Tab-separated table of C-alpha atoms in Angstrom:
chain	number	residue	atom	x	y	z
A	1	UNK	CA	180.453	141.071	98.436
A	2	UNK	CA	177.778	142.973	99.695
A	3	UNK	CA	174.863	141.937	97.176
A	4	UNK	CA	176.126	138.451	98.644
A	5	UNK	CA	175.142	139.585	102.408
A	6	UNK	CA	171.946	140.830	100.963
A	7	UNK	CA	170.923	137.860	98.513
A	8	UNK	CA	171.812	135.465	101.408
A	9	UNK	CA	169.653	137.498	104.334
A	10	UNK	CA	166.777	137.738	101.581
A	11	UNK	CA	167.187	133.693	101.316
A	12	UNK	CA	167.094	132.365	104.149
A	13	UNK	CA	164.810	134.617	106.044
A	14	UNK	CA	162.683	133.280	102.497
A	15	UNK	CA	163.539	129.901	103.731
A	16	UNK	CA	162.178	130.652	107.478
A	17	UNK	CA	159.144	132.324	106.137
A	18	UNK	CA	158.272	129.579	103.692
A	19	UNK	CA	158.391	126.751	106.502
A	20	UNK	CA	155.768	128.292	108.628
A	21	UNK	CA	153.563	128.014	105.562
A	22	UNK	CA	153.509	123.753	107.170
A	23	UNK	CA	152.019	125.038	110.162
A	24	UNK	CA	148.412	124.896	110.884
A	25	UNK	CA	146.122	126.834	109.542
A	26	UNK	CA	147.682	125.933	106.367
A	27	UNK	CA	149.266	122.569	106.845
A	28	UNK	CA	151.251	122.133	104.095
A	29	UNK	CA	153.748	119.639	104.606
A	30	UNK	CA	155.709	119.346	102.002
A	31	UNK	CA	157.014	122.824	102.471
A	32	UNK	CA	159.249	121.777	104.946
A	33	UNK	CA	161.018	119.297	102.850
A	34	UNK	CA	162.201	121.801	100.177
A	35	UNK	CA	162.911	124.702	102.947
A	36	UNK	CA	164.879	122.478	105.293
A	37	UNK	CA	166.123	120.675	102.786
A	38	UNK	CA	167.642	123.888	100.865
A	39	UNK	CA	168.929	125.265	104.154
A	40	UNK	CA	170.768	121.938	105.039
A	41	UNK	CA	172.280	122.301	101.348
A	42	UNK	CA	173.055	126.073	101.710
A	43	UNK	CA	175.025	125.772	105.033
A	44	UNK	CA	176.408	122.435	103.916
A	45	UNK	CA	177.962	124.330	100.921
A	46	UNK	CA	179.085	127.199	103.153
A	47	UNK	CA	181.121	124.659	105.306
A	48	UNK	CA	183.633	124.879	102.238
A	49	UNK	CA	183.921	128.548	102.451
A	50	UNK	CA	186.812	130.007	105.710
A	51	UNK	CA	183.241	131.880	107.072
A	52	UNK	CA	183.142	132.439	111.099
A	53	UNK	CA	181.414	130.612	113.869
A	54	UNK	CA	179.735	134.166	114.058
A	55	UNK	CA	178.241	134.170	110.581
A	56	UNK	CA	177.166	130.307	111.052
A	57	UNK	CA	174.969	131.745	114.266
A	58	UNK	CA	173.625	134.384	112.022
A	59	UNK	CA	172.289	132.092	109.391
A	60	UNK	CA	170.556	129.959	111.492
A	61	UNK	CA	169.216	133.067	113.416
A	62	UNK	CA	167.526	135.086	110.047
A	63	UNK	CA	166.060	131.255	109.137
A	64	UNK	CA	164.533	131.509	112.532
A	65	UNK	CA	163.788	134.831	112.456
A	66	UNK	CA	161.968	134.462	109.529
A	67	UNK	CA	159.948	131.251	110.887
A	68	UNK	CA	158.797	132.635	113.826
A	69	UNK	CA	158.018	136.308	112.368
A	70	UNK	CA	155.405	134.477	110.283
A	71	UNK	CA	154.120	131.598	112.514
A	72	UNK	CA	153.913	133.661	115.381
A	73	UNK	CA	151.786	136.845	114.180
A	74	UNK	CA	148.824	135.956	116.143
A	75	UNK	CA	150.323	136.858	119.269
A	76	UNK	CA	150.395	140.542	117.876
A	77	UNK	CA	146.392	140.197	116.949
A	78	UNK	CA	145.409	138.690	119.935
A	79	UNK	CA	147.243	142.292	121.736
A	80	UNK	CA	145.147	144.410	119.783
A	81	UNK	CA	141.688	143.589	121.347
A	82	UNK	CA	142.935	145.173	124.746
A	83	UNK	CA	143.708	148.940	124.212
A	84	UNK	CA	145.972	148.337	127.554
A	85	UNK	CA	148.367	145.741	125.641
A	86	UNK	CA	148.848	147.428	122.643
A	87	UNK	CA	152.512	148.366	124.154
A	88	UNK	CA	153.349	144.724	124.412
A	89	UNK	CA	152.781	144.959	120.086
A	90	UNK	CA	156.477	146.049	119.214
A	91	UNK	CA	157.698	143.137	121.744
A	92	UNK	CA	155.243	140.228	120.571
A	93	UNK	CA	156.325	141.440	116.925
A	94	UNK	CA	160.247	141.911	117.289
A	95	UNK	CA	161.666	140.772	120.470
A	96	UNK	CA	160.012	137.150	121.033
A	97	UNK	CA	160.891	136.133	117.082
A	98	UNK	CA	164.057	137.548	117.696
A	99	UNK	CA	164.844	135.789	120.984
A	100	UNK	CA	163.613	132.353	119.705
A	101	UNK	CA	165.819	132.573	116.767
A	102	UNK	CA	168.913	132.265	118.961
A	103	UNK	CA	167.717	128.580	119.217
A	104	UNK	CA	168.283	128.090	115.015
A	105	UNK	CA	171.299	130.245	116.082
A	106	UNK	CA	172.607	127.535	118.124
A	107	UNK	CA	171.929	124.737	115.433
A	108	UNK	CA	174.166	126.336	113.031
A	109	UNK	CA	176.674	127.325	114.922
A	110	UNK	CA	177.245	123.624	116.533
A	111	UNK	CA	176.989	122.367	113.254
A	112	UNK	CA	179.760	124.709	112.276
A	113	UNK	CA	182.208	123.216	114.762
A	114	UNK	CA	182.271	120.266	113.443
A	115	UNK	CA	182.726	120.772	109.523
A	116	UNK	CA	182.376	117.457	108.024
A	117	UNK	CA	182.615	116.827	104.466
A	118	UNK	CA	180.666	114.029	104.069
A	119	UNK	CA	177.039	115.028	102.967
A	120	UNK	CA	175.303	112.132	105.008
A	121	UNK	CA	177.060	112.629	108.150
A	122	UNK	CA	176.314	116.146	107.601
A	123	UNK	CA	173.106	115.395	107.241
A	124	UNK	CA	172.587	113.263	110.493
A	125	UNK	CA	174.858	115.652	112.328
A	126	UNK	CA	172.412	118.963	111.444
A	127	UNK	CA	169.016	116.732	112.058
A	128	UNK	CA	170.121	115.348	115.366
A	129	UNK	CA	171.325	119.439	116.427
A	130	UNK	CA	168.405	120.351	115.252
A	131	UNK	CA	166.222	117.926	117.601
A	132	UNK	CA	167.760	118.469	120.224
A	133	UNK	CA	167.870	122.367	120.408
A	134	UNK	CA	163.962	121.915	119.770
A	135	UNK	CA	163.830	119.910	122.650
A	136	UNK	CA	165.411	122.597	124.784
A	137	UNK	CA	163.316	124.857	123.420
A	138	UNK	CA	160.508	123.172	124.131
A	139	UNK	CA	162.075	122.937	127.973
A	140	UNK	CA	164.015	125.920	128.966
A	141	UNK	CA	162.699	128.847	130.822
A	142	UNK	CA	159.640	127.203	131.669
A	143	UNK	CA	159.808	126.077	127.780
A	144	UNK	CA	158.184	127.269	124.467
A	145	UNK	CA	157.277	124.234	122.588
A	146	UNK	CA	155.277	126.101	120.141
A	147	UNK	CA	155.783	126.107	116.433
A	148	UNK	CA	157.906	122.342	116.565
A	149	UNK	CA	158.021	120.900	113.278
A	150	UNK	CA	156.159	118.052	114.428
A	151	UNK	CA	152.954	120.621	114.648
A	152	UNK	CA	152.691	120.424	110.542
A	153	UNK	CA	151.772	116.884	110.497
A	154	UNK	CA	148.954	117.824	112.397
A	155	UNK	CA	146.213	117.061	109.526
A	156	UNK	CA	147.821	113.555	109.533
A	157	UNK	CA	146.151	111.587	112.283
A	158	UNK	CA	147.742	108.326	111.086
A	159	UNK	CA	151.085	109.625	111.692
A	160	UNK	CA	150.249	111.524	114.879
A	161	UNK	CA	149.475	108.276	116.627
A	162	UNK	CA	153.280	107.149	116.134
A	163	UNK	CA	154.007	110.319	118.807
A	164	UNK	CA	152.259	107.730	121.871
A	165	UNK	CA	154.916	105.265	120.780
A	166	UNK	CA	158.295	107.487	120.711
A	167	UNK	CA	157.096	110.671	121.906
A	168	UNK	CA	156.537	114.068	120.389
A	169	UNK	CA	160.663	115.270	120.294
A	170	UNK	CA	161.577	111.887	118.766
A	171	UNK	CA	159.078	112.153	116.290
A	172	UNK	CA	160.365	115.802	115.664
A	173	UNK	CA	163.735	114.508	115.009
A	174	UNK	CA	162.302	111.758	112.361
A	175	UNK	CA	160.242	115.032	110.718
A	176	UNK	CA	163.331	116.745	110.325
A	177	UNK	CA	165.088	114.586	108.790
C-alpha cells in the first residue's frame, strides 16, 4: 500500500514536471497532450476506487506542485543577484509552487464530486474545471496568470491570433482539451 503512495507521488509530480517542458524556453507542445492526457486517465481510473475528496485534492496538488517547481525556477535566479533577497530563496522555491498548486488542488477535487463514469463526460467535465480554475488563477488576489497552458503555443503565431477572436482563457480551455 505504501509503494502505491510512493509510485503515485513519483507519477504525477513526473506528470507536473514533464508539462512545464511546453513552456517557453522550450516550447514543446506536444508534451502537454501525453501529460494531461495521462493525468485525465489516472484520476479517471481512480474515480472507480472508494478514495477521499482529500486524496483527490492531493493529486491534483503534487501535479501542480510539480508544474510550477519546474516552470517557475527563475524566480529563485532572478533572487540571487541581490545579496539582500537571498532570504526570499526558500519562499520563491517552496511556498509560491506550493500555494499555486492548491489551484490543480481544486480541479481534482471538484472533479471528484461528481464521479461520472462516462469517459467523455469525464473528459468535458475535468477540461471545463480545469479552465475555469485557470481563469481564477489568472484573477484572484490581484491574479497570477503566469504559466497558463495557453503560454506553450507561444511559437505558434498562427494559432495565437485565434486568442483576439475568443480570448486568451477560452483558448486555454480549447488547449486543454
Amino acid at each position: 500500500m505504501k509503494k502505491k503512495v510512493i509510485l503515485d507521488t513519483l507519477i504525477l509530480l513526473s506528470l507536473g514536471a514533464l508539462s512545464s517542458l511546453s513552456l517557453p524556453p522550450i516550447n514543446l507542445f506536444l508534451i502537454n497532450f501525453f501529460s494531461f492526457s495521462f493525468f485525465f486517465i489516472f484520476l479517471h481510473n481512480k474515480l472507480n476506487n472508494k478514495l477521499s475528496k482529500k486524496t483527490f485534492f492531493y493529486y491534483g496538488w503534487l501535479f501542480g506542485y510539480g508544474y510550477f517547481l519546474t516552470s517557475l525556477y527563475w524566480i529563485t535566479i532572478s533572487l540571487t543577484f541581490d545579496k539582500n533577497l537571498q532570504y526570499l530563496i526558500p519562499i520563491s522555491l517552496i511556498i509560491i509552487p506550493a500555494f499555486l498548486a492548491l489551484f490543480y488542488g481544486l480541479i481534482t477535487y471538484f472533479f471528484s464530486l461528481f464521479k461520472i463514469k462516462s469517459l467523455i463526460s469525464s473528459f468535458f467535465l475535468f477540461s471545463l474545471l480545469f479552465g475555469l480554475v485557470e481563469f481564477l488563477r489568472g484573477n484572484i488576489l490581484t491574479g497570477f496568470p503566469w504559466n497558463l497552458t495557453i503560454y506553450s503555443m507561444s511559437n505558434s503565431v498562427n494559432f495565437l491570433s485565434f486568442i483576439s477572436v475568443i480570448g486568451t482563457y477560452s483558448f486555454n480551455l480549447i488547449i486543454i482539451s
